[in-house]
Amino acid sequence: MKVQHNPWIFLLSVAFLVQLCLALYEDQAGKFDWRHQYIGRAVHATFDQSGVQGKRLLLSTEQNVVAAVNARNGQLGWRHILEEGDSGRIDDMIVVNNFVLVLCSGGGLVRAFHSISGSLQWEAPVPASPAQKRGDLALHGGDDQLLVLSGDSITVLNSDTGVEVWTKVLSNTGTTDYVYTASHGNDIIVAGISPGSHVSKVIYTKKGEVKLQESFPAAWLASQEQCQFSKGHLICLSQDGSIVYHARLDSNAASFIASSISQYGLQRCQQLEVFSADTELYEGMPIFSVRCDTKSFNLFIIKANTKLELLKTLKEVDSAEIIQFEDITVLVTISREDGDKATMAGIDLETGKEMTELSVKVHFPQHHGAPNQLRGVLFKHKDGLIGMRILVISEDHSLVLYQQSGKVLWLREEALASIMSVEMVDLPVSQIMAKMEDEFGNQNNDLLSMFVRRFTTQFQQVQAFILQLRQRLKAVRHHHHHHQVEEAEVEQDEEEEEEDEEEYLTRDDFNLHKMIVAVTSCGKIFGLDSQNGHVVWRLYNPLLVPFTKQGRSVLPLYVHRTTAHFPHQPQCSILGLHKTTRKGLLFTFHPISGVAEENMPASGFELNHGILQATLLTQMDSEFLRPLVVLSTDLKYFVYPREDTDLVKELAPSLYMFSSNDAAGILQGYNTVPTDQGLVADVMWRLDLKREGHAITQVVPKRLDERVNSQGIVLGDRSVMYKYLNPNLVVVIAEGDDGQGKNSFNVYLVDGVSGRLVFHCNHKKSSGPINVVHSENWVVYNFWNQKHRRVELAILEMYEGKEQSNTTDFSSLHPPPPPVIMRQAYTFPGHISAMAATITEIGITSKHILIAMQNGGILELAKAFLDPRRPENPTAESREEGLLPYIPELPRPFEATINYNHSVYNIRGIHTVASGLESTCLVLAYGLDLFYDRVMPSRMFDVLKDDFDYFFIGSVVVGMILVSLLTQKLAARKALNRAWK
Amino acid sequence: MHLNKMTPDFLILSLIFALLRGIGANPEEEGNDKSLFKIEGKVLAPQSADQDWISSTKILVDGGANIGFLKSDGTFVINNVPSGSYIVEVVNPTFVFEPYRVDITSKGKTRGRKLNNLQPSAVQTVTYPLKFKSRGKAEYFQRREEWRISDLLFNPMVMMMIVPCLMFLVLPKLMNTADPETQKEMQQSMNMFTNPKQNMPDISETLTSWLGGNPAAGNAGRKAAKPRPLKKK
């Protein structure tokens, strides 16, 4: 690329830049925007034992995050986000002294973070493991040394400095999965499993010499999941759940000892769980539990004479944990009950008696699902009584901390770190407004009653207005002190929320206040208040799981009916798969109240087959509901709601669908044929896009709700160039390497109805991650240029030319001549994780592109920078059109970072939605963190700015009036005086 | 045109690196060569940084393919990096740091250079281990215009109003009022203002007479001489 450094161009662009950047004022920070930070689904959790006991919670999560959470209020102390994907996956976490040690075996690293400050103490490379293999950590030699089992090797590190003491490669790694390491006196045990064959173990001396290497048969062992390791023992449960096998690994000539469970009167057991608490009780032998068919929870211990002993049988325990405190060993359990309740109980394991001071009924709502893990600390109060704090990690990824009294200290909804799809739904109009609207629906009313009704509603309106005014005045006074409280709070206060919810959740004047409906990967659905991000309602459907599309998990959300059709209630659905049957599952609910549809089975409507494609029709039925059409894998249509099948039949001649077979690189189009068995899809066209081993990675259609009100652009010579506005156009990206290690990708523009290839281009020596924005008549995508090693943003714009072939409608079946494609590419100084275009109600406001970057910023870039017509040498005409001169590098001004220093990380998507103001677009960026804001691409041209100085204007006007009155008086007096002279 | 400016050393160096990189990219070579290297450096504590700047800072290699964290003294080591060329950037919500490019040969020789996206082959080496120095706080916000009295006073419109006012009000005072002749003069000129019927002299003429007289404020005689023609009228 030739680069010209023309100072004149530079100056000009700077001038434009100043004009195009719309920055916030500092005092506006946090006024319309909010950010929530999450950590994700906790896998390992430990109360920090250093310093004040139980003050800090140390966690590592499925989202590759290590974090410290303040146990008093649930706020994040520090948080480190490791590499995405397998290289940052945290296999194990140990807390020793003041350090959190985490093993990322995929990336081949052990990291030690200081538990208070979060700074890195040391980082040590260890042999990396392949993707599926998990490593293990253990302490050795009085916590001085760290044993790391990772990637076919055992490594011993100094746990203070991270310096390697020795490392040894294990043998037979092809057949044996080494998964466990432990310290036993001076020796080091490493154990592995060969499913269906045997168990291997190696004992090393302190210096790394092999002391013993042996294997013992275990033909009954089908998979690793059957076994657990604890305190030098391997404990397994047979597949039919009738026999417990255990083996001492630290002894010579180890072998399995089988114990039938039936001798304890138990059968069909499952869910083997070991407890790792360091207890002196029972000579430190391993304690484990199994759940059997009566849902009983049975706690066993392996005695020194290798016999099992049943310690305790409890009814229906959801989760349990053993906590050691001074000389007491307590088994803490939680069991769900009917309603939103659960019971927590503490049992002293030495005496076997229930500790009444630890048994308490707690509030545990149904939407948490089952509690999966318990963590707790015990401490002594000043009066000698034992207190406790219990953390419950549930199926829905939530973290709840309970105090001894059973009070919820805090709650973190970590499911919001894995949002799959988002919609913002308009809030309903207030009841009074609804009554007004009701009036127009009824025709059979007589004049008098209509008059009375109109009069009363209007009177109520006045009343409501006065009330509102009073509240607003109150709120202004309330605001300052409220703001400070909010900062100290991580999660919402439920009581506060319920106050005046009915009044509060109504549409505002400009429709800026919306309900954010967020669907998360675990099947939990949230309704968030767009003003502050507080959770208004939650729904949990544990059977709903995402399905895969273009290599990505998706869980699409559809809005069947908005709130605009009173008295019909709004309706949304989620399309996913059933967890066990893997068939399609449709879950329908009310997006404002968060109540599941009444006539629906509890888990949702189940489809007979998997999902190939689904779309919401643009046509509405007689009840203003937009039906959802799902094309199942057997090429049959499923229509929801069922009653609308006839409507879809009517529309069948104009209903076309397409699907993509991603690995095969095939795009297939279907038309709809009504048959006796219902609606059936018939293959109409096939497009083979498999070139050089490319697989389809993205299919990006246009947004259905986007409106384009400008049919063309006016050129410098006063002629019009018409946009190519094909609503059926989809962008297809196929990525792959050419077999010689060189990556490339193809961009196809395909008409989704006719299968016509509109445009195609190839990028050599380029790879993903690719993000595509498809809007109006343009496509913007980013990729990594391997040759020049930089991020590039490319723009494609399509024009029909100087004449429009069909001015009223677009038809894919009678297409206009192939469009003129203009394209350009720019380098972008940053790595992009997600992109989206702004959208406004009527579509006359200029477009901006929102770019979420890896450094945590969200950049608002004017589309004018990404105009393929930016000339290298500006002419008078181009200047008149307002085209910026071409500069290869796009700007990244800090003022255009909409989230300022509130960085958000691992953003997967940006959802934009129009508000009632044409100038304003609402934005929600979601990923590990959430960020919500309003953006005004063409500034706020339709209402006064929020910072408009009413006081100043008012005081100037009043001042002017006063001065004019005063001067009048003075002048009159002077005239009088003169007359007297 | 930029190549001409470069010294031959740089050219050769970059050529060598380009060659080495070419070899590194060769698939046969890559199969054997699995050795991993590290990138080292230090982030100097920015001025006015608060306590937790260390935990809120991280180092991204190629946008997060490898991530480094800071030790309490601001140093970092990024392990397990294969040979190649990488963009290394420091990420902090508050402070801005310039990103660098790091080249690692297949033998593990490492160098740092300035990041130039437009001319990736242009080499401008920086010290290695890398040293990141903050360029200051990121300016996320527009400065709000504050209402200050000085702004108002130095406004050109206001200046245009005030300066003549000052001239009218202050300058006469500056003149020697003790001098009886001047007093008389003043009286007369004041009379002229208050008595509109009297033939008004041109303002500019008055001004020039005053201004002309001002430098020679000490010379009362000459000053007194000038207004005299007015008297004759």
PDB file of C-alpha atoms in Angstrom, chain A residues 706-869:
ATOM      1  CA  GLU A 706     -34.253  -1.811   9.674  1.00  0.00           C
ATOM      2  CA  ARG A 707     -35.831   0.925   7.611  1.00  0.00           C
ATOM      3  CA  VAL A 708     -34.084   2.693   4.792  1.00  0.00           C
ATOM      4  CA  ASN A 709     -35.627   5.974   3.828  1.00  0.00           C
ATOM      5  CA  SER A 710     -33.051   7.218   1.392  1.00  0.00           C
ATOM      6  CA  GLN A 711     -33.123   5.393  -1.907  1.00  0.00           C
ATOM      7  CA  GLY A 712     -29.915   6.852  -3.184  1.00  0.00           C
ATOM      8  CA  ILE A 713     -27.120   9.324  -2.715  1.00  0.00           C
ATOM      9  CA  VAL A 714     -26.719  12.609  -4.498  1.00  0.00           C
ATOM     10  CA  LEU A 715     -23.429  12.916  -6.299  1.00  0.00           C
ATOM     11  CA  GLY A 716     -21.394  16.035  -6.813  1.00  0.00           C
ATOM     12  CA  ASP A 717     -22.777  16.474 -10.334  1.00  0.00           C
ATOM     13  CA  ARG A 718     -26.348  16.522  -8.926  1.00  0.00           C
ATOM     14  CA  SER A 719     -27.199  13.103 -10.304  1.00  0.00           C
ATOM     15  CA  VAL A 720     -28.535  10.353  -8.058  1.00  0.00           C
ATOM     16  CA  MET A 721     -26.914   6.984  -7.532  1.00  0.00           C
ATOM     17  CA  TYR A 722     -29.518   4.476  -6.386  1.00  0.00           C
ATOM     18  CA  LYS A 723     -28.753   2.015  -3.649  1.00  0.00           C
ATOM     19  CA  TYR A 724     -29.089  -1.712  -4.252  1.00  0.00           C
ATOM     20  CA  LEU A 725     -31.521  -2.552  -1.478  1.00  0.00           C
ATOM     21  CA  ASN A 726     -32.147  -6.254  -1.633  1.00  0.00           C
ATOM     22  CA  PRO A 727     -33.871  -7.330   1.583  1.00  0.00           C
ATOM     23  CA  ASN A 728     -33.081 -10.982   0.869  1.00  0.00           C
ATOM     24  CA  LEU A 729     -29.357 -10.498   0.532  1.00  0.00           C
ATOM     25  CA  VAL A 730     -27.151 -12.525   2.861  1.00  0.00           C
ATOM     26  CA  VAL A 731     -23.414 -12.341   3.425  1.00  0.00           C
ATOM     27  CA  VAL A 732     -21.736 -15.712   3.558  1.00  0.00           C
ATOM     28  CA  ILE A 733     -18.192 -16.067   4.865  1.00  0.00           C
ATOM     29  CA  ALA A 734     -16.255 -19.234   4.156  1.00  0.00           C
ATOM     30  CA  GLU A 735     -12.917 -19.644   5.907  1.00  0.00           C
ATOM     31  CA  GLY A 736     -10.166 -22.206   5.691  1.00  0.00           C
ATOM     32  CA  ASP A 737      -6.587 -22.842   4.754  1.00  0.00           C
ATOM     33  CA  ASP A 738      -5.354 -24.003   1.397  1.00  0.00           C
ATOM     34  CA  GLY A 739      -3.655 -27.074   2.859  1.00  0.00           C
ATOM     35  CA  GLN A 740      -0.272 -25.368   2.827  1.00  0.00           C
ATOM     36  CA  GLY A 741      -0.804 -23.490   6.029  1.00  0.00           C
ATOM     37  CA  LYS A 742      -1.964 -20.371   4.251  1.00  0.00           C
ATOM     38  CA  ASN A 743      -5.283 -19.054   5.411  1.00  0.00           C
ATOM     39  CA  SER A 744      -7.742 -17.342   3.199  1.00  0.00           C
ATOM     40  CA  PHE A 745     -11.415 -16.594   3.210  1.00  0.00           C
ATOM     41  CA  ASN A 746     -14.172 -15.844   0.769  1.00  0.00           C
ATOM     42  CA  VAL A 747     -16.969 -13.346   1.014  1.00  0.00           C
ATOM     43  CA  TYR A 748     -20.125 -14.161  -0.922  1.00  0.00           C
ATOM     44  CA  LEU A 749     -23.189 -12.028  -1.320  1.00  0.00           C
ATOM     45  CA  VAL A 750     -26.041 -14.394  -2.063  1.00  0.00           C
ATOM     46  CA  ASP A 751     -29.708 -13.712  -2.692  1.00  0.00           C
ATOM     47  CA  GLY A 752     -31.395 -15.923  -0.104  1.00  0.00           C
ATOM     48  CA  VAL A 753     -34.512 -16.444  -2.187  1.00  0.00           C
ATOM     49  CA  SER A 754     -33.179 -17.179  -5.631  1.00  0.00           C
ATOM     50  CA  GLY A 755     -29.711 -18.411  -4.684  1.00  0.00           C
ATOM     51  CA  ARG A 756     -28.139 -15.981  -7.130  1.00  0.00           C
ATOM     52  CA  LEU A 757     -24.562 -15.061  -6.378  1.00  0.00           C
ATOM     53  CA  VAL A 758     -24.496 -11.282  -6.418  1.00  0.00           C
ATOM     54  CA  PHE A 759     -20.839 -10.810  -5.610  1.00  0.00           C
ATOM     55  CA  HIS A 760     -17.851 -12.781  -4.524  1.00  0.00           C
ATOM     56  CA  CYS A 761     -14.348 -11.854  -3.393  1.00  0.00           C
ATOM     57  CA  ASN A 762     -11.392 -13.657  -1.936  1.00  0.00           C
ATOM     58  CA  HIS A 763      -8.922 -12.499   0.684  1.00  0.00           C
ATOM     59  CA  LYS A 764      -5.640 -14.340   0.517  1.00  0.00           C
ATOM     60  CA  LYS A 765      -3.288 -14.675   3.458  1.00  0.00           C
ATOM     61  CA  SER A 766      -6.009 -13.486   5.770  1.00  0.00           C
ATOM     62  CA  SER A 767      -7.780 -15.122   8.620  1.00  0.00           C
ATOM     63  CA  GLY A 768     -10.412 -14.543  11.252  1.00  0.00           C
ATOM     64  CA  PRO A 769     -11.795 -13.679  13.630  1.00  0.00           C
ATOM     65  CA  ILE A 770     -14.200 -12.092  11.179  1.00  0.00           C
ATOM     66  CA  ASN A 771     -17.081  -9.896  12.272  1.00  0.00           C
ATOM     67  CA  VAL A 772     -19.632  -8.808   9.717  1.00  0.00           C
ATOM     68  CA  VAL A 773     -22.027  -5.876   9.782  1.00  0.00           C
ATOM     69  CA  HIS A 774     -24.684  -5.996   7.081  1.00  0.00           C
ATOM     70  CA  SER A 775     -26.966  -3.025   6.750  1.00  0.00           C
ATOM     71  CA  GLU A 776     -28.748  -0.989   4.071  1.00  0.00           C
ATOM     72  CA  ASN A 777     -26.650  -1.391   0.931  1.00  0.00           C
ATOM     73  CA  TRP A 778     -23.327  -2.035   2.589  1.00  0.00           C
ATOM     74  CA  VAL A 779     -21.281  -4.671   4.332  1.00  0.00           C
ATOM     75  CA  VAL A 780     -18.410  -4.019   6.713  1.00  0.00           C
ATOM     76  CA  TYR A 781     -16.159  -6.818   7.893  1.00  0.00           C
ATOM     77  CA  ASN A 782     -12.866  -7.094   9.683  1.00  0.00           C
ATOM     78  CA  PHE A 783     -10.137  -9.685   9.396  1.00  0.00           C
ATOM     79  CA  TRP A 784      -6.515 -10.273  10.243  1.00  0.00           C
ATOM     80  CA  ASN A 785      -4.120  -9.662   7.391  1.00  0.00           C
ATOM     81  CA  GLN A 786      -1.414 -12.267   7.895  1.00  0.00           C
ATOM     82  CA  LYS A 787       0.928 -10.782   5.371  1.00  0.00           C
ATOM     83  CA  HIS A 788       1.087  -7.358   6.922  1.00  0.00           C
ATOM     84  CA  ARG A 789       0.107  -8.596  10.363  1.00  0.00           C
ATOM     85  CA  ARG A 790      -2.579  -6.050  11.050  1.00  0.00           C
ATOM     86  CA  VAL A 791      -6.312  -5.798  11.491  1.00  0.00           C
ATOM     87  CA  GLU A 792      -8.124  -4.552   8.420  1.00  0.00           C
ATOM     88  CA  LEU A 793     -11.661  -3.347   7.967  1.00  0.00           C
ATOM     89  CA  ALA A 794     -13.195  -3.729   4.541  1.00  0.00           C
ATOM     90  CA  ILE A 795     -16.322  -2.073   3.199  1.00  0.00           C
ATOM     91  CA  LEU A 796     -18.501  -3.161   0.298  1.00  0.00           C
ATOM     92  CA  GLU A 797     -21.215  -0.901  -1.028  1.00  0.00           C
ATOM     93  CA  MET A 798     -23.766  -1.887  -3.625  1.00  0.00           C
ATOM     94  CA  TYR A 799     -25.455   0.499  -6.022  1.00  0.00           C
ATOM     95  CA  GLU A 800     -27.959  -0.153  -8.761  1.00  0.00           C
ATOM     96  CA  GLY A 801     -26.540   2.717 -10.751  1.00  0.00           C
ATOM     97  CA  LYS A 802     -28.030   5.951 -11.965  1.00  0.00           C
ATOM     98  CA  GLU A 803     -31.406   4.383 -12.649  1.00  0.00           C
ATOM     99  CA  GLN A 804     -33.654   2.378 -10.428  1.00  0.00           C
ATOM    100  CA  SER A 805     -35.142  -0.652 -12.166  1.00  0.00           C
ATOM    101  CA  ASN A 806     -38.150  -1.032  -9.891  1.00  0.00           C
ATOM    102  CA  THR A 807     -39.047   1.999  -7.905  1.00  0.00           C
ATOM    103  CA  THR A 808     -41.814   0.470  -5.804  1.00  0.00           C
ATOM    104  CA  ASP A 809     -40.640  -2.942  -4.740  1.00  0.00           C
ATOM    105  CA  PHE A 810     -37.728  -5.278  -4.849  1.00  0.00           C
ATOM    106  CA  SER A 811     -38.166  -8.762  -6.239  1.00  0.00           C
ATOM    107  CA  SER A 812     -35.499 -11.413  -5.995  1.00  0.00           C
ATOM    108  CA  LEU A 813     -37.238 -13.427  -8.684  1.00  0.00           C
ATOM    109  CA  HIS A 814     -37.070 -10.519 -11.154  1.00  0.00           C
ATOM    110  CA  PRO A 815     -33.810  -9.020 -10.027  1.00  0.00           C
ATOM    111  CA  PRO A 816     -32.370  -5.762 -11.233  1.00  0.00           C
ATOM    112  CA  PRO A 817     -29.107  -5.916 -13.198  1.00  0.00           C
ATOM    113  CA  PRO A 818     -26.085  -6.877 -11.061  1.00  0.00           C
ATOM    114  CA  PRO A 819     -25.190  -4.038  -8.745  1.00  0.00           C
ATOM    115  CA  VAL A 820     -22.130  -1.869  -8.969  1.00  0.00           C
ATOM    116  CA  ILE A 821     -19.874  -2.867  -6.078  1.00  0.00           C
ATOM    117  CA  MET A 822     -17.531  -0.341  -4.559  1.00  0.00           C
ATOM    118  CA  ARG A 823     -15.017  -1.446  -1.990  1.00  0.00           C
ATOM    119  CA  GLN A 824     -12.129  -0.248   0.039  1.00  0.00           C
ATOM    120  CA  ALA A 825     -10.100  -1.487   2.976  1.00  0.00           C
ATOM    121  CA  TYR A 826      -8.565   0.300   5.927  1.00  0.00           C
ATOM    122  CA  THR A 827      -6.251  -0.740   8.693  1.00  0.00           C
ATOM    123  CA  PHE A 828      -7.632  -0.568  12.156  1.00  0.00           C
ATOM    124  CA  PRO A 829      -5.362   0.064  15.136  1.00  0.00           C
ATOM    125  CA  GLY A 830      -6.852  -2.500  17.506  1.00  0.00           C
ATOM    126  CA  HIS A 831      -8.234  -5.999  17.741  1.00  0.00           C
ATOM    127  CA  ILE A 832     -11.955  -6.338  17.251  1.00  0.00           C
ATOM    128  CA  SER A 833     -14.169  -8.736  19.157  1.00  0.00           C
ATOM    129  CA  ALA A 834     -17.620  -7.618  17.995  1.00  0.00           C
ATOM    130  CA  MET A 835     -19.191  -5.056  15.671  1.00  0.00           C
ATOM    131  CA  ALA A 836     -22.647  -3.629  15.076  1.00  0.00           C
ATOM    132  CA  ALA A 837     -24.288  -0.733  13.280  1.00  0.00           C
ATOM    133  CA  THR A 838     -26.543   1.773  14.970  1.00  0.00           C
ATOM    134  CA  ILE A 839     -30.211   1.751  14.086  1.00  0.00           C
ATOM    135  CA  THR A 840     -32.825   4.453  14.477  1.00  0.00           C
ATOM    136  CA  GLU A 841     -36.555   4.569  14.198  1.00  0.00           C
ATOM    137  CA  ILE A 842     -36.986   5.971  10.710  1.00  0.00           C
ATOM    138  CA  GLY A 843     -33.467   5.533   9.480  1.00  0.00           C
ATOM    139  CA  ILE A 844     -32.630   9.091   8.496  1.00  0.00           C
ATOM    140  CA  THR A 845     -29.985   9.601  11.133  1.00  0.00           C
ATOM    141  CA  SER A 846     -26.516   8.801   9.875  1.00  0.00           C
ATOM    142  CA  LYS A 847     -25.104   5.412  10.731  1.00  0.00           C
ATOM    143  CA  HIS A 848     -22.270   4.757  13.094  1.00  0.00           C
ATOM    144  CA  ILE A 849     -20.428   1.515  13.617  1.00  0.00           C
ATOM    145  CA  LEU A 850     -19.831   0.295  17.133  1.00  0.00           C
ATOM    146  CA  ILE A 851     -16.654  -1.698  17.529  1.00  0.00           C
ATOM    147  CA  ALA A 852     -15.899  -3.659  20.684  1.00  0.00           C
ATOM    148  CA  MET A 853     -12.161  -4.024  21.011  1.00  0.00           C
ATOM    149  CA  GLN A 854     -10.037  -6.510  22.890  1.00  0.00           C
ATOM    150  CA  ASN A 855      -8.626  -3.735  25.029  1.00  0.00           C
ATOM    151  CA  GLY A 856     -12.021  -3.256  26.627  1.00  0.00           C
ATOM    152  CA  GLY A 857     -13.185  -0.173  24.762  1.00  0.00           C
ATOM    153  CA  ILE A 858     -16.253   0.205  22.579  1.00  0.00           C
ATOM    154  CA  LEU A 859     -15.535   2.614  19.776  1.00  0.00           C
ATOM    155  CA  GLU A 860     -18.178   4.586  17.956  1.00  0.00           C
ATOM    156  CA  LEU A 861     -16.918   5.134  14.433  1.00  0.00           C
ATOM    157  CA  ALA A 862     -18.839   7.219  11.913  1.00  0.00           C
ATOM    158  CA  LYS A 863     -19.775   5.317   8.793  1.00  0.00           C
ATOM    159  CA  ALA A 864     -18.350   8.254   6.828  1.00  0.00           C
ATOM    160  CA  PHE A 865     -14.897   6.915   7.636  1.00  0.00           C
ATOM    161  CA  LEU A 866     -15.851   3.643   6.007  1.00  0.00           C
ATOM    162  CA  ASP A 867     -17.071   5.015   2.714  1.00  0.00           C
ATOM    163  CA  PRO A 868     -15.606   3.197  -0.288  1.00  0.00           C
ATOM    164  CA  ARG A 869     -15.774   6.422  -2.241  1.00  0.00           C
TER     165      ARG A 869
END
